[in-house]
mmCIF file of C-alpha atoms in Angstrom:
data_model
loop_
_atom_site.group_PDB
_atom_site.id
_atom_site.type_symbol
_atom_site.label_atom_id
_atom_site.label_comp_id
_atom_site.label_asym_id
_atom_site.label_seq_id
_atom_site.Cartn_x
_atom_site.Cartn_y
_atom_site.Cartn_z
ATOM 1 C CA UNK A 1 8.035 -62.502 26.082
ATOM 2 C CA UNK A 2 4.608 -60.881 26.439
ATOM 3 C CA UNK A 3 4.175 -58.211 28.947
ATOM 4 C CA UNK A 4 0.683 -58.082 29.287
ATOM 5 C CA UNK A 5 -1.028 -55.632 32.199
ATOM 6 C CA UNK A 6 -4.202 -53.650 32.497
ATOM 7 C CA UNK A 7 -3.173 -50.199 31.743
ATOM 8 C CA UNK A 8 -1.704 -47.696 34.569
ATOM 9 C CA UNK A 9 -0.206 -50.870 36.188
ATOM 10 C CA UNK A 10 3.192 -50.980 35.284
ATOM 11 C CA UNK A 11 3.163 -52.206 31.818
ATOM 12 C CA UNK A 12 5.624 -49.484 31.090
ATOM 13 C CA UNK A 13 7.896 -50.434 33.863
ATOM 14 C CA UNK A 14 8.166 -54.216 33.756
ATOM 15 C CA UNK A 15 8.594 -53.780 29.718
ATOM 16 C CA UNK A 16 11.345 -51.390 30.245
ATOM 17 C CA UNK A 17 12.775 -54.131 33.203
ATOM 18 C CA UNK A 18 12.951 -56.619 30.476
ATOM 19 C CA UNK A 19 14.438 -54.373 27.572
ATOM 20 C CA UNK A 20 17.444 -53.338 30.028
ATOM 21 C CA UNK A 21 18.044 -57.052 30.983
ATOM 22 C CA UNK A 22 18.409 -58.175 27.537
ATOM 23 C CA UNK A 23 20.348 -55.068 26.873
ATOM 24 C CA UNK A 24 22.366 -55.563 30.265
ATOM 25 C CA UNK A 25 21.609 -52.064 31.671
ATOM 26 C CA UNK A 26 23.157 -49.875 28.707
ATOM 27 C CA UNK A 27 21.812 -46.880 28.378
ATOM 28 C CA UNK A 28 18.642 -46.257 26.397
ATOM 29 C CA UNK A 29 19.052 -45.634 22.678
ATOM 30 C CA UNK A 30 16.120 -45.737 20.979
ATOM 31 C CA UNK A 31 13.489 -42.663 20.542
ATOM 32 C CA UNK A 32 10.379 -44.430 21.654
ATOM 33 C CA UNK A 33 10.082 -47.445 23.728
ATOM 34 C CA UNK A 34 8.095 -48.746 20.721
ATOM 35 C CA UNK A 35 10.607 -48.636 18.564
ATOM 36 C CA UNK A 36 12.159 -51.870 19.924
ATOM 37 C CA UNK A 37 9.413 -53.481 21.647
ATOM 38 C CA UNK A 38 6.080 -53.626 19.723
ATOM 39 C CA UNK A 39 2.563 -52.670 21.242
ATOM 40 C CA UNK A 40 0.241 -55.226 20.015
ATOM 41 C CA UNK A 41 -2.706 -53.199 20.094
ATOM 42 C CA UNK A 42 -1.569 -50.504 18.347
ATOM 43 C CA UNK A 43 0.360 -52.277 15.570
ATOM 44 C CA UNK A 44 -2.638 -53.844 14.405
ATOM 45 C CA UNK A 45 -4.636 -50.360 14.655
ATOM 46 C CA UNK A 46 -2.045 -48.810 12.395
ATOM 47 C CA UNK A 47 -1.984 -51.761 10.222
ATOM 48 C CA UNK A 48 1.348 -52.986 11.016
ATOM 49 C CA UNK A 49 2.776 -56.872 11.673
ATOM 50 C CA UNK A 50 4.619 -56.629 14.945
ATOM 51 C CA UNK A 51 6.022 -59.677 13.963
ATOM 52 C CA UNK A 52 8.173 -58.442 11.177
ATOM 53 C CA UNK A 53 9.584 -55.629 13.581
ATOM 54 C CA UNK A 54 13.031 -56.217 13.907
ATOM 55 C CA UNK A 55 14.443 -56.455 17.695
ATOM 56 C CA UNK A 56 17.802 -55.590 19.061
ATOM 57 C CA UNK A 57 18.147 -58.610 21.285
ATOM 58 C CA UNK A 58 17.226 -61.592 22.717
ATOM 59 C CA UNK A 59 14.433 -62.863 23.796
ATOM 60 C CA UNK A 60 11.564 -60.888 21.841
ATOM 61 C CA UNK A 61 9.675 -58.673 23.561
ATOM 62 C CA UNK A 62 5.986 -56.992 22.855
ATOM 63 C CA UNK A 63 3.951 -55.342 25.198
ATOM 64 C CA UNK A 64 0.196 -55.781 25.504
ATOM 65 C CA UNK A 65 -3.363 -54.341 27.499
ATOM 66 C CA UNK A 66 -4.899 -57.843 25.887
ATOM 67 C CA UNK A 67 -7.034 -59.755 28.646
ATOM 68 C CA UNK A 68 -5.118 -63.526 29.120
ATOM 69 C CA UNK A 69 -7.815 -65.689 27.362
ATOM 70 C CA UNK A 70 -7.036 -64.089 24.470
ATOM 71 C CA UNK A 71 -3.460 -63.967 24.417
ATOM 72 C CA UNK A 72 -1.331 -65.783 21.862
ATOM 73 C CA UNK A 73 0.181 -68.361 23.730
ATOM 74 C CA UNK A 74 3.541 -70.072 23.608
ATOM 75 C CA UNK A 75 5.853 -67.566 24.718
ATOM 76 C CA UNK A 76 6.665 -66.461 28.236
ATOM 77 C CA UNK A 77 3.807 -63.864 29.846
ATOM 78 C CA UNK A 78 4.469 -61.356 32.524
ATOM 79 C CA UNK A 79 1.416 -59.279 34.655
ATOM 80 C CA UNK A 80 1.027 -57.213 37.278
ATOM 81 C CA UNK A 81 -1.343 -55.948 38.878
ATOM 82 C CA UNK A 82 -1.764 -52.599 41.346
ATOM 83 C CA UNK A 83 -3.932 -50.815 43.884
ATOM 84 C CA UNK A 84 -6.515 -49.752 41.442
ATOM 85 C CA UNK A 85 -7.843 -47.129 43.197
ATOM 86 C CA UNK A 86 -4.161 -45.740 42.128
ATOM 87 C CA UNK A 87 -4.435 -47.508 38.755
ATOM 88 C CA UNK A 88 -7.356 -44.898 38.568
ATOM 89 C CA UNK A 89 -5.944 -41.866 39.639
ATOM 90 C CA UNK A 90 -2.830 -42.715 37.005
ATOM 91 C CA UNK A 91 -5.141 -42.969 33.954
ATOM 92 C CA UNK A 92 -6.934 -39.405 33.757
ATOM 93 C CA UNK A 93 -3.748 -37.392 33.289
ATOM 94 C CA UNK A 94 -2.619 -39.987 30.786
ATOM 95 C CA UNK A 95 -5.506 -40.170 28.348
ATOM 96 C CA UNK A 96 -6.076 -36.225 29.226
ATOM 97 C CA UNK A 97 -2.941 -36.001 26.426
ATOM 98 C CA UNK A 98 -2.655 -39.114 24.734
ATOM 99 C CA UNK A 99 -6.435 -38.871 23.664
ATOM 100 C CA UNK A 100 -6.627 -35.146 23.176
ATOM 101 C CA UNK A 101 -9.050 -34.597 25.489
ATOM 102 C CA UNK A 102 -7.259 -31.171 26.621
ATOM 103 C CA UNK A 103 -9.448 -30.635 29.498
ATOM 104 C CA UNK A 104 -12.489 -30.905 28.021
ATOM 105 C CA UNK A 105 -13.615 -33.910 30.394
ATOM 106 C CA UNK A 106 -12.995 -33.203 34.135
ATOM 107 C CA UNK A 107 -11.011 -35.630 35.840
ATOM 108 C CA UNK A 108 -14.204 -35.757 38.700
ATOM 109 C CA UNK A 109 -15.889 -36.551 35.547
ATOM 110 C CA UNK A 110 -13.595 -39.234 34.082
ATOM 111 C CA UNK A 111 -13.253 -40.582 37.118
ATOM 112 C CA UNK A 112 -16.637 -41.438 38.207
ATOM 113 C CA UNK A 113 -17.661 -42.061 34.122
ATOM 114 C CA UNK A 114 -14.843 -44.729 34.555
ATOM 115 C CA UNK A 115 -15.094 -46.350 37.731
ATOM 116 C CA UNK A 116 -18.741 -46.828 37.127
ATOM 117 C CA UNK A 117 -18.327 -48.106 33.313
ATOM 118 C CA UNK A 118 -17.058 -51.457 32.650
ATOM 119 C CA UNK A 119 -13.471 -50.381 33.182
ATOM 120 C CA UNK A 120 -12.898 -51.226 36.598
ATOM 121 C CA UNK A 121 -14.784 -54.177 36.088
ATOM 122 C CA UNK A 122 -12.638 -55.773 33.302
ATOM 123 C CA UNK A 123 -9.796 -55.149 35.365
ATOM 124 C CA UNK A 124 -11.318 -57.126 38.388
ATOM 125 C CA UNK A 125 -12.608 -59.954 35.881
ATOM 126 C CA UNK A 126 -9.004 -59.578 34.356
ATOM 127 C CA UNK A 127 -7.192 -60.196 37.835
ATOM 128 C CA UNK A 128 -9.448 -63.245 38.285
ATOM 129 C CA UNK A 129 -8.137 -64.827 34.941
ATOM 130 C CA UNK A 130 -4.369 -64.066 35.842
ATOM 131 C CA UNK A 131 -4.891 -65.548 39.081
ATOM 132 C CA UNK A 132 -6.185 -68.833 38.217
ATOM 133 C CA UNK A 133 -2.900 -68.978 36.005
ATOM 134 C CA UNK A 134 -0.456 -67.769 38.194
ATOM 135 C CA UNK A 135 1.101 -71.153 39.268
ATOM 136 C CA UNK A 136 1.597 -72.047 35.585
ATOM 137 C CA UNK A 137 5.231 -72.082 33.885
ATOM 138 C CA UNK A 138 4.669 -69.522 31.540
ATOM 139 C CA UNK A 139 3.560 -67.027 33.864
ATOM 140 C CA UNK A 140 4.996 -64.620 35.652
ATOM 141 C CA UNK A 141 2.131 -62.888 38.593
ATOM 142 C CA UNK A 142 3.325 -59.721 39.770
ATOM 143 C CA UNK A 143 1.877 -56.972 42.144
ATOM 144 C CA UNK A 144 3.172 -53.008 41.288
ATOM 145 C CA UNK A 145 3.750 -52.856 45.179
ATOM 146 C CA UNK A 146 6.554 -55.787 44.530
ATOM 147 C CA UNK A 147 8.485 -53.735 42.487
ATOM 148 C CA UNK A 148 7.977 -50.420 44.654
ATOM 149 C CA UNK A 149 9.248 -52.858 47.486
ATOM 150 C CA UNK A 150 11.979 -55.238 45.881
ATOM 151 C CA UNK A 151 12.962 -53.056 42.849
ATOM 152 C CA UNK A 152 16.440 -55.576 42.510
ATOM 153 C CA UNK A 153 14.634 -58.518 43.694
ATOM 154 C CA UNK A 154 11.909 -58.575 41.025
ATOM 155 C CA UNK A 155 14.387 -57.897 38.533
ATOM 156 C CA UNK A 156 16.736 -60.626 39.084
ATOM 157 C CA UNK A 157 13.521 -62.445 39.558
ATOM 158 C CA UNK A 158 12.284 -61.339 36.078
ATOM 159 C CA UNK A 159 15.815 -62.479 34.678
ATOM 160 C CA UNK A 160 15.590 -65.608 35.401
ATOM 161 C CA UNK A 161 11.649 -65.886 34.013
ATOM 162 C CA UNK A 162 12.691 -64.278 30.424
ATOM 163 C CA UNK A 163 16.311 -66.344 30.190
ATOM 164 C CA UNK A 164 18.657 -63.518 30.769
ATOM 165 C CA UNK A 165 22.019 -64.760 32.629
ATOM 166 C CA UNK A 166 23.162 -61.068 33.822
ATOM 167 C CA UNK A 167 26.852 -60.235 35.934
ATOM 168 C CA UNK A 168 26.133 -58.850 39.319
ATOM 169 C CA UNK A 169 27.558 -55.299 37.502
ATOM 170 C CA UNK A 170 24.900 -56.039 34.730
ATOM 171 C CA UNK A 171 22.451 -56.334 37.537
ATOM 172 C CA UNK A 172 23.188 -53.190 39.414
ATOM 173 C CA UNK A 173 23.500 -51.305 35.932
ATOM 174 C CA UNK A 174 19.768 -52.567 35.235
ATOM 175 C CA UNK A 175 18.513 -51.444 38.747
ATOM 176 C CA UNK A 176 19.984 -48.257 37.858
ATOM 177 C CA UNK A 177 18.556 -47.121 34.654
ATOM 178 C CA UNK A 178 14.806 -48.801 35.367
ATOM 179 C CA UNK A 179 14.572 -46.503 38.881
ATOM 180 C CA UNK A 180 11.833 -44.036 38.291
ATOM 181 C CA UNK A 181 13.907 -41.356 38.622
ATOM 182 C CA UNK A 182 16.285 -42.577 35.582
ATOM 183 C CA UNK A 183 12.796 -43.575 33.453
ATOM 184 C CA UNK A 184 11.658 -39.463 34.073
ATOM 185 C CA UNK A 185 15.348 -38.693 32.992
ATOM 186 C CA UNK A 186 14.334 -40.073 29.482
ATOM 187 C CA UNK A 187 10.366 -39.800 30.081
ATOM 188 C CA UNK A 188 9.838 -38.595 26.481
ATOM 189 C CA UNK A 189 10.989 -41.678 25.360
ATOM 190 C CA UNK A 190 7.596 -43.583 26.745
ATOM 191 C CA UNK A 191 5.118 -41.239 26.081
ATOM 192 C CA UNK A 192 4.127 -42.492 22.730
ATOM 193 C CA UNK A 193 3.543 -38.926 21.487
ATOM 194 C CA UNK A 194 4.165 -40.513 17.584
ATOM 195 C CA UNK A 195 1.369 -42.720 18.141
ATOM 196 C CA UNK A 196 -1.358 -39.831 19.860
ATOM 197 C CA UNK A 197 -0.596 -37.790 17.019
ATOM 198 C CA UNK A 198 -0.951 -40.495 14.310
ATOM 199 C CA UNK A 199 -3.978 -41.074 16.009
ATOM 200 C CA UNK A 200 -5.493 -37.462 15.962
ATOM 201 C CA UNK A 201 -4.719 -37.701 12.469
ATOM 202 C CA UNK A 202 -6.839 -40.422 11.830
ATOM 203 C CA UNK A 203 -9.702 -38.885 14.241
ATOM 204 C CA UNK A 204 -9.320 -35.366 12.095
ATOM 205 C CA UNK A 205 -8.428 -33.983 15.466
ATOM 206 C CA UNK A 206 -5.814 -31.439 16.279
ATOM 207 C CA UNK A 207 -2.627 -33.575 17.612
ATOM 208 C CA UNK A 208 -1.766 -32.906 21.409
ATOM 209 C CA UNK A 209 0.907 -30.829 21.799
ATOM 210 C CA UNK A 210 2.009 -32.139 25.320
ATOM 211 C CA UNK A 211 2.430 -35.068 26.603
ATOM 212 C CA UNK A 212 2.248 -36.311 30.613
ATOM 213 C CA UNK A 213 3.579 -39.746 28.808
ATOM 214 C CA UNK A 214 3.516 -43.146 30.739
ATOM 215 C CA UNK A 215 6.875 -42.000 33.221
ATOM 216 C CA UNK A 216 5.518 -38.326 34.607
ATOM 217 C CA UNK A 217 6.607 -36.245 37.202
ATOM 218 C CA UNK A 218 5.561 -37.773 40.851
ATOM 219 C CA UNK A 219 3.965 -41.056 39.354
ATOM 220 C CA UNK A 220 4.367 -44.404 40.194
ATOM 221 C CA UNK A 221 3.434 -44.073 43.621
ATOM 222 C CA UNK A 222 1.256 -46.238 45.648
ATOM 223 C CA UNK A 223 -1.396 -44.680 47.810
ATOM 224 C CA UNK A 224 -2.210 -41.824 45.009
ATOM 225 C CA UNK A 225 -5.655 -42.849 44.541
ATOM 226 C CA UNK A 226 -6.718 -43.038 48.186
ATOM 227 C CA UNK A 227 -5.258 -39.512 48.783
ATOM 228 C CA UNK A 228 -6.992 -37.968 45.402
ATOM 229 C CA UNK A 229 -10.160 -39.753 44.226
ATOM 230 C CA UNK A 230 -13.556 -38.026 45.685
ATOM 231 C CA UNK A 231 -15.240 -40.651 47.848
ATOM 232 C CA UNK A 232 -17.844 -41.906 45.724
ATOM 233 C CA UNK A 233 -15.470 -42.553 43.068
ATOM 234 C CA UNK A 234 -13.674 -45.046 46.261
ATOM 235 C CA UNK A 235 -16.800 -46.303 46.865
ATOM 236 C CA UNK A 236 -17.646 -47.131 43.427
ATOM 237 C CA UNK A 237 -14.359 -49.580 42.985
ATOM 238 C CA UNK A 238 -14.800 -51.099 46.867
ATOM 239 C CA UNK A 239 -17.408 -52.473 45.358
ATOM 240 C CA UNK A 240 -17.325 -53.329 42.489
ATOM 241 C CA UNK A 241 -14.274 -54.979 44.203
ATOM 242 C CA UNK A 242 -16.558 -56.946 46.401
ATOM 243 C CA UNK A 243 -18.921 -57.764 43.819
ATOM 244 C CA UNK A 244 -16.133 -59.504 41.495
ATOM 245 C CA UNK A 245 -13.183 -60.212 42.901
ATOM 246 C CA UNK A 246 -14.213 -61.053 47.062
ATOM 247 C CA UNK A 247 -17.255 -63.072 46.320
ATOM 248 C CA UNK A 248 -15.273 -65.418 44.487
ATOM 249 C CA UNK A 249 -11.862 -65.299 46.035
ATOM 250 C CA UNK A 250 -12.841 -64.070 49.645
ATOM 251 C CA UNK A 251 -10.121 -61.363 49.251
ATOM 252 C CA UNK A 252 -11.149 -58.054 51.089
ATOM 253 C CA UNK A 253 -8.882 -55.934 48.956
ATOM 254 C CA UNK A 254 -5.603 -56.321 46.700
ATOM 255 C CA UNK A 255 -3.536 -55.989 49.448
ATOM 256 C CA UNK A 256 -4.958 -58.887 51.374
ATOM 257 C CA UNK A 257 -4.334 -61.190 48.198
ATOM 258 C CA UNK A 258 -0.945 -60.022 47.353
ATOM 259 C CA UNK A 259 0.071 -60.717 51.156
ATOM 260 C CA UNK A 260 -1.817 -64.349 49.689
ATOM 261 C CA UNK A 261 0.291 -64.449 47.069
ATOM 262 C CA UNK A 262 3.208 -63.619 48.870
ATOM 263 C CA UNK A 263 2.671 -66.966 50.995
ATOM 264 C CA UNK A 264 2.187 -69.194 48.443
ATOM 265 C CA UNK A 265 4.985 -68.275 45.699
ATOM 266 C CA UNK A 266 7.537 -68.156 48.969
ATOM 267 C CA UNK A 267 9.685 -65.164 48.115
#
């Protein structure tokens, strides 16, 4: 199974989903979420074979930013995609640790350096890709707000994608310990602090020393970036928005095509 998102859109959340189904809701054991489910990325930047990683169960799982067309293929691939103003707001305070940046770049800074880079742009032409695809068999299409709004929903959903057969207990105990509030409860577990140090290290940077991690303290929200972003930063992404994704789809914004979606996949 290949959990492959855009950063800040619930890669961390739908790859935890799918640990705890396989694992039928027992409480998290392992120090890092990489330590049982592989980043592809960063395996191969450290010189490591994800493949050889042992796993602790059924089915496989690795965890991925890489854009669908290059994706290895033959496994089953889940996406998601959020509001990206809010995909935004989530990224400064993440890379503000996990690339030692301490402050040194201003989040006004980072976030109008990013929204008017190609970063909001590959995640538009990345949506577009998913999209085409998101009728086939090996793809599961997800939107952050459907897990913010059917938290049990899209995980019995996701269940029955991956080829986990879970008790109604197993269910509720799954629910349970992939709530945000359970995921802050063991937050340092997904803040890959072992990688941003190893990373430093390579760099010949001093290693952060604190982490906000993937799980922090009042994220995974919707309608954070709306509130937070300066204007011109919201202006930037509306249209870049237009330029990419609503001259070829005719989709005013994310919400409009998820309500699309919604429609069309009939639950």
């Amino acid at each position: 199974v290949l959990v492959a998102t855009p950063g800040k859109s619930g890669t961390t959340w739908l790859t935890h989903i799918c640990h705890q189904l396989r694992m039928r809701g027992a409480e998290p054991d392992f120090e890092q979420q990489e330590d049982v489910i592989p980043v592809l990325e960063v395996f191969v930047e450290f010189g490591i074979d994800p493949q050889t990683m042992p796993q602790p169960a059924d089915p496989r799982i690795f965890h991925t930013h890489i854009p669908y067309a290059k994706l290895p293929k033959g496994g089953r691939m889940i996406t998601c995609y959020r509001e990206p103003l809010d995909m935004l707001a989530s990224v400064y305070p993440f890379m503000d640790t996990q690339l030692a940046l301490k402050g040194r770049v201003s989040k006004s800074l980072f976030h109008e350096t990013f929204a008017s880079s190609d970063g909001v742009k590959h995640f538009f032409c990345g949506l577009l890709d998913w999209w085409e695809h998101r009728h086939d068999q090996d793809v599961l299409f997800l939107f952050f707000d459907d897990l913010k709004e059917n938290h049990e929903g899209c995980v019995r959903r996701i269940a029955w994608f991956i080829g986990v057969e879970c008790t109604e207990e197993e269910i509720a105990r799954v629910v349970h310990t992939t709530t945000h509030s359970e995921m802050f409860r063991h937050h340092d577990k997904f803040d890959s602090s072992r990688h941003s140090r190893r990373r430093a290290e390579i760099l010949g940077d001093d290693p952060p020393t604190e982490f906000s991690g993937r799980v922090r303290k009042g994220g995974g929200t919707s309608g954070e970036g709306e509130k937070t972003l300066p204007q011109e930063v919201k202006q930037l992404v509306e249209q870049m928005w237009r330029e990419v994704v609503e001259a070829k789809l005719g989709f005013k914004d994310i919400k409009e095509m998820r309500e699309a979606w919604i429609k069309e996949r009939g639950w």
